[in-house]
Amino acid sequence: MDKILSTFKIKSSNPGTWIGKEALNSDQVITSYSPVDGKKIAEVSITTKDQFDTVIEQASIAQKQWSQMTAPQRGEIVRQYGNLLREYKDDLGYLVSYEMGKSFQEGKGEVQEMIDICDFAVGLSRQLYGLTMHSERPLHRMYEQWHPLGIVGIISAFNFPVAVWSWNTALAWVCGNVCIWKPSEKTPITALACQELFSRVLEANNLPQGISCVITGDKEVGQWLTSNNNVNLISATGSTAMGRAVGADVAKRFGKTILELGGNNALIVSSKANLKSAIMATVFGAVGTCGQRCTSTRRLLVHEGIYNEFISALKKAYAGLKIGSPLDESNHIGPLIDEQAVQQFNDTIAKIKETKHEVIVEGKSITIDGNSSHCYVHPGVYAVEKDNPLTKQEVFAPILYVIKYKTLDEAIHIQNDVPQGLSSALFTTDLQESEYFLSHKGSDCGIANINIGTSGAEIGGAFGGEKETGGGRESGSDAWKGYMRRQTNTINYSNELPLAQGIKFDI
């Protein structure tokens, strides 16, 4: 690990405020501990208010130069960053795995998402299209164009400590914005590594370092970002409670937001499903990243006609799970992020036992021999009634609720009858069922899948959800429009000035 940290110029004690490669230090610190083995990784100083004001000032200066470059020129900078990520994919993926606790394969996969969104953004830099419209007035032309917003603030969560930041920055950069990143205080070290790599690209191209800035700290530092009038857009990923606070702060000043909040995702297994595929999707969706994805499968709805067969196969699959260090690629499941998450896991299981339920797989805390970390758990699976209030809540842990259903309409109702609306899935080989699920009468989520699970998303599609998930969209499709301001233009190329409603002036 020391070798990897030195690769990104990370020491035992690090500044937490960065304007490109310029470091600003302070006295108060965040200490990052690995959930893998409980060991200290490094310290990062907390951003002060004066440092934050300096970041805003330097970002504003940098944005003036950055926005004057053409979009393809900005795309070239993002291309260079993507190439640097390719070079350091394994090192950064290992650091992600060690600081966050996800498997090394997932850590490398997260860096691959960064590379992919850079590639997407490079192509996008030549496709920031507007529309041309016919005017109702003769010898007039109408069109719309898109301009940079200015400064984009990004608040990211611990579970995807680098990928979601890149979804935002890659698009925001090619759109002509500069970015200020507040990473989760649980995973600050990976942020420093990403910043170090991008500062190299800026330096090599003689560009202002304020194009990319990092600030670190707790809720107070985040509030400086959300309440600052110079920050034109806040893109925030986290809990619904956090999103409510962020949304309110930004709305007070009529700023823009992209909110990616809670998920409580259901996977429906039809009587006409390919059961082998459905089992694989269920297990991966429920235990991948130790249940700490916003798209993790939290609810499993199984048709009564195949219920016993499916549950038997599910038990067998869970019995084969290997839990341990995520750096060992033979293991399926690593730790939860910290002991607080383990306590929430245990508290939720205790609440389940107070309700009507059946234990399918017992969830519990476990110890890994020779490991000082107390963050490992065995995933739990519990059959519950469809109206159990616990199924309405998102718990960021590998707990899966199983509910039996009779008809597809009933399953869709159960799926939609929660406050969140991020991801959903139906396994079926029946065309009518799949089309019905994707119709307006079906899933109310921002993501609806057929014969693939709830977790994971390709960068080519817009990512986000409805209801308490926030309604924001990131990554692919036309999500880039969220990082720009729309302007409608009308050009009169005649010698006349026709006025509305035929009004005339004797001039």
Coordinates of C-alpha atoms in Angstrom, one line a residue, residues 203-446:
E203 CA 0.3 21.3 -15.8
A204 CA 1.4 19.6 -19.1
N205 CA -1.1 21.7 -21.0
N206 CA -0.3 25.0 -19.2
L207 CA -3.8 25.4 -18.0
P208 CA -5.0 27.0 -14.8
Q209 CA -5.1 24.6 -11.9
G210 CA -8.4 26.0 -10.7
I211 CA -10.2 23.9 -13.3
S212 CA -10.2 21.1 -10.7
C213 CA -10.4 21.7 -7.0
V214 CA -10.9 19.4 -3.9
I215 CA -12.2 20.4 -0.5
T216 CA -12.6 18.1 2.4
G217 CA -14.6 18.1 5.6
D218 CA -17.9 17.4 7.1
K219 CA -21.4 18.8 6.7
E220 CA -20.3 22.3 7.4
V221 CA -17.9 22.4 4.5
G222 CA -20.6 20.9 2.3
Q223 CA -23.0 23.7 3.3
W224 CA -20.4 26.3 2.3
L225 CA -20.5 24.8 -1.2
T226 CA -24.3 24.5 -1.5
S227 CA -25.0 28.0 -0.2
N228 CA -22.4 29.8 -2.3
N229 CA -23.9 32.0 -5.0
N230 CA -20.9 31.5 -7.3
V231 CA -21.5 27.8 -7.5
N232 CA -24.0 27.4 -10.4
L233 CA -24.8 23.7 -10.0
I234 CA -24.6 21.2 -7.2
S235 CA -24.5 17.6 -8.1
A236 CA -24.9 15.6 -4.9
T237 CA -25.0 11.8 -4.3
G238 CA -26.0 10.4 -1.0
S239 CA -29.0 9.8 1.3
T240 CA -32.4 11.2 0.8
A241 CA -32.0 13.2 4.0
M242 CA -28.8 14.8 2.7
G243 CA -30.5 15.5 -0.6
R244 CA -33.4 17.3 1.1
A245 CA -30.9 19.6 2.9
V246 CA -28.8 20.2 -0.2
G247 CA -31.9 20.9 -2.4
A248 CA -33.3 23.4 0.1
D249 CA -30.0 25.3 0.4
V250 CA -29.5 25.5 -3.4
A251 CA -33.2 26.4 -4.0
K252 CA -33.0 29.4 -1.7
R253 CA -30.5 31.0 -4.1
F254 CA -32.2 29.6 -7.3
G255 CA -29.2 27.5 -8.1
K256 CA -29.4 24.2 -10.1
T257 CA -29.1 20.7 -8.6
I258 CA -28.6 17.1 -9.8
L259 CA -29.6 14.9 -6.9
E260 CA -28.8 11.1 -6.9
L261 CA -30.3 9.9 -3.6
G262 CA -31.7 6.8 -2.0
G263 CA -32.6 3.5 -3.7
N264 CA -34.8 0.7 -2.5
N265 CA -34.7 -1.6 -5.5
A266 CA -36.9 -4.6 -6.3
L267 CA -36.2 -7.5 -8.5
I268 CA -39.3 -9.4 -9.7
V269 CA -39.0 -13.0 -10.7
S270 CA -41.9 -14.2 -13.0
S271 CA -43.1 -17.8 -13.2
K272 CA -41.8 -17.5 -16.8
A273 CA -38.2 -16.5 -15.8
N274 CA -34.9 -18.1 -16.6
L275 CA -34.3 -19.1 -13.0
K276 CA -30.6 -19.5 -13.3
S277 CA -30.1 -16.0 -14.6
A278 CA -32.5 -14.6 -12.0
I279 CA -30.6 -16.3 -9.1
M280 CA -27.3 -14.9 -10.4
A281 CA -28.7 -11.4 -10.7
T282 CA -30.3 -11.6 -7.3
V283 CA -27.1 -12.6 -5.5
F284 CA -24.9 -10.2 -7.3
G285 CA -27.4 -7.3 -6.8
A286 CA -27.9 -8.1 -3.1
V287 CA -24.4 -8.8 -1.9
G288 CA -22.2 -6.9 -4.5
T289 CA -20.2 -4.1 -2.7
C290 CA -21.6 -5.7 0.5
G291 CA -25.0 -4.2 -0.3
Q292 CA -23.7 -0.7 -0.4
R293 CA -24.8 0.4 -3.9
C294 CA -27.6 2.8 -4.4
T295 CA -28.8 0.2 -7.0
S296 CA -28.4 -2.8 -4.7
T297 CA -31.3 -5.3 -4.7
R298 CA -33.1 -4.8 -1.5
R299 CA -36.4 -6.5 -2.2
L300 CA -37.0 -9.8 -4.1
L301 CA -40.5 -10.5 -5.4
V302 CA -41.0 -14.1 -6.4
H303 CA -44.1 -15.6 -8.1
E304 CA -45.9 -18.1 -5.8
G305 CA -45.7 -20.8 -8.5
I306 CA -41.9 -21.0 -8.4
Y307 CA -41.3 -19.7 -4.9
N308 CA -40.1 -22.9 -3.2
E309 CA -37.8 -23.9 -6.1
F310 CA -36.3 -20.4 -6.3
I311 CA -35.7 -20.0 -2.5
S312 CA -34.1 -23.4 -2.4
A313 CA -31.7 -22.4 -5.2
L314 CA -31.1 -19.0 -3.5
K315 CA -30.1 -20.7 -0.2
K316 CA -27.6 -22.9 -2.1
A317 CA -26.1 -19.8 -3.8
Y318 CA -25.7 -17.9 -0.5
A319 CA -24.1 -21.0 1.1
G320 CA -21.3 -20.7 -1.5
L321 CA -20.4 -17.1 -0.8
K322 CA -16.9 -16.3 0.3
I323 CA -16.4 -13.4 2.7
G324 CA -13.0 -11.9 3.4
S325 CA -10.5 -9.4 2.3
P326 CA -11.6 -7.7 -1.0
L327 CA -8.0 -7.7 -2.1
D328 CA -8.2 -11.5 -2.4
E329 CA -10.0 -12.0 -5.7
S330 CA -11.3 -15.4 -4.7
N331 CA -13.6 -13.7 -2.2
H332 CA -17.1 -12.4 -3.2
I333 CA -17.8 -10.0 -0.3
G334 CA -15.7 -7.5 1.5
P335 CA -16.5 -5.4 4.6
L336 CA -19.0 -2.7 5.2
I337 CA -17.5 0.8 5.3
D338 CA -17.2 1.2 9.0
E339 CA -18.5 -0.1 12.4
Q340 CA -21.4 2.4 12.3
A341 CA -22.6 0.6 9.2
V342 CA -22.3 -2.8 10.9
Q343 CA -24.3 -1.4 13.8
Q344 CA -27.1 -0.3 11.4
F345 CA -27.0 -3.8 9.9
N346 CA -27.4 -5.5 13.2
D347 CA -30.1 -3.1 14.4
T348 CA -32.1 -3.7 11.3
I349 CA -32.0 -7.5 11.7
A350 CA -33.1 -7.0 15.3
K351 CA -36.1 -5.0 14.0
I352 CA -36.9 -7.7 11.4
K353 CA -37.1 -10.3 14.2
E354 CA -39.7 -8.2 15.9
T355 CA -42.0 -8.6 12.9
K356 CA -43.6 -11.6 11.2
H357 CA -40.8 -13.1 9.2
E358 CA -39.0 -16.3 8.1
V359 CA -35.2 -16.6 8.1
I360 CA -34.0 -17.8 4.8
V361 CA -30.3 -16.9 5.4
E362 CA -29.3 -15.6 8.8
G363 CA -27.5 -12.2 8.7
K364 CA -24.9 -11.6 11.3
S365 CA -21.6 -9.9 12.2
I366 CA -18.6 -12.1 11.7
T367 CA -14.9 -12.0 12.4
I368 CA -12.1 -12.8 9.9
D369 CA -9.2 -14.7 11.6
G370 CA -6.2 -12.6 12.0
N371 CA -8.0 -9.4 11.0
S372 CA -8.5 -6.4 13.3
S373 CA -11.3 -5.0 11.3
H374 CA -14.8 -5.4 12.8
C375 CA -16.6 -4.5 9.6
Y376 CA -17.4 -7.9 8.1
V377 CA -20.9 -9.4 8.1
H378 CA -22.7 -12.3 6.5
P379 CA -25.5 -11.2 4.3
G380 CA -29.1 -11.9 5.4
V381 CA -32.2 -13.0 3.5
Y382 CA -35.7 -12.8 5.2
A383 CA -39.1 -13.6 3.9
V384 CA -41.6 -10.9 5.1
E385 CA -45.1 -9.7 4.5
K386 CA -45.6 -7.2 1.7
D387 CA -46.8 -4.5 4.1
N388 CA -43.8 -4.8 6.5
P389 CA -42.8 -1.2 7.1
L390 CA -39.1 -2.1 7.1
T391 CA -39.3 -2.8 3.3
K392 CA -40.1 0.9 2.7
Q393 CA -36.7 1.9 4.2
E394 CA -33.3 1.9 2.5
V395 CA -30.6 0.2 4.6
F396 CA -27.1 0.4 3.2
A397 CA -26.2 -3.2 4.0
P398 CA -26.6 -6.7 2.5
I399 CA -30.1 -7.4 3.7
L400 CA -32.6 -8.9 1.2
Y401 CA -36.4 -9.0 1.8
V402 CA -38.3 -11.7 0.0
I403 CA -42.0 -11.3 -0.8
K404 CA -44.3 -13.8 -2.5
Y405 CA -46.8 -12.5 -5.1
K406 CA -49.6 -13.9 -7.3
T407 CA -50.0 -11.6 -10.3
L408 CA -47.6 -9.2 -12.1
D409 CA -49.9 -6.3 -11.3
E410 CA -49.5 -7.1 -7.6
A411 CA -45.7 -7.4 -7.9
I412 CA -45.5 -4.0 -9.7
H413 CA -47.7 -2.4 -7.0
I414 CA -45.4 -3.8 -4.3
Q415 CA -42.4 -2.6 -6.1
N416 CA -43.7 0.9 -6.7
D417 CA -45.2 1.2 -3.2
V418 CA -42.0 2.7 -1.6
P419 CA -40.8 6.3 -1.4
Q420 CA -37.7 5.6 -3.5
G421 CA -37.6 5.1 -7.3
L422 CA -34.2 4.4 -8.6
S423 CA -33.7 0.9 -10.2
S424 CA -36.0 -2.1 -10.9
A425 CA -35.9 -5.4 -12.8
L426 CA -38.2 -8.1 -14.1
F427 CA -37.0 -11.5 -15.0
T428 CA -39.3 -13.1 -17.6
T429 CA -39.2 -14.7 -21.0
D430 CA -42.7 -13.5 -21.8
L431 CA -42.9 -10.6 -24.2
Q432 CA -46.2 -9.3 -22.9
E433 CA -44.9 -9.2 -19.3
S434 CA -41.7 -7.4 -20.2
E435 CA -43.5 -4.8 -22.3
Y436 CA -46.1 -4.2 -19.7
F437 CA -43.4 -3.7 -17.0
L438 CA -41.8 -1.1 -19.2
S439 CA -45.0 0.7 -20.0
H440 CA -46.5 3.7 -18.0
K441 CA -48.4 1.1 -16.0
G442 CA -45.3 -0.7 -14.9
S443 CA -42.1 0.4 -13.1
D444 CA -42.1 4.0 -11.8
C445 CA -38.3 4.0 -11.4
G446 CA -35.7 5.9 -13.4

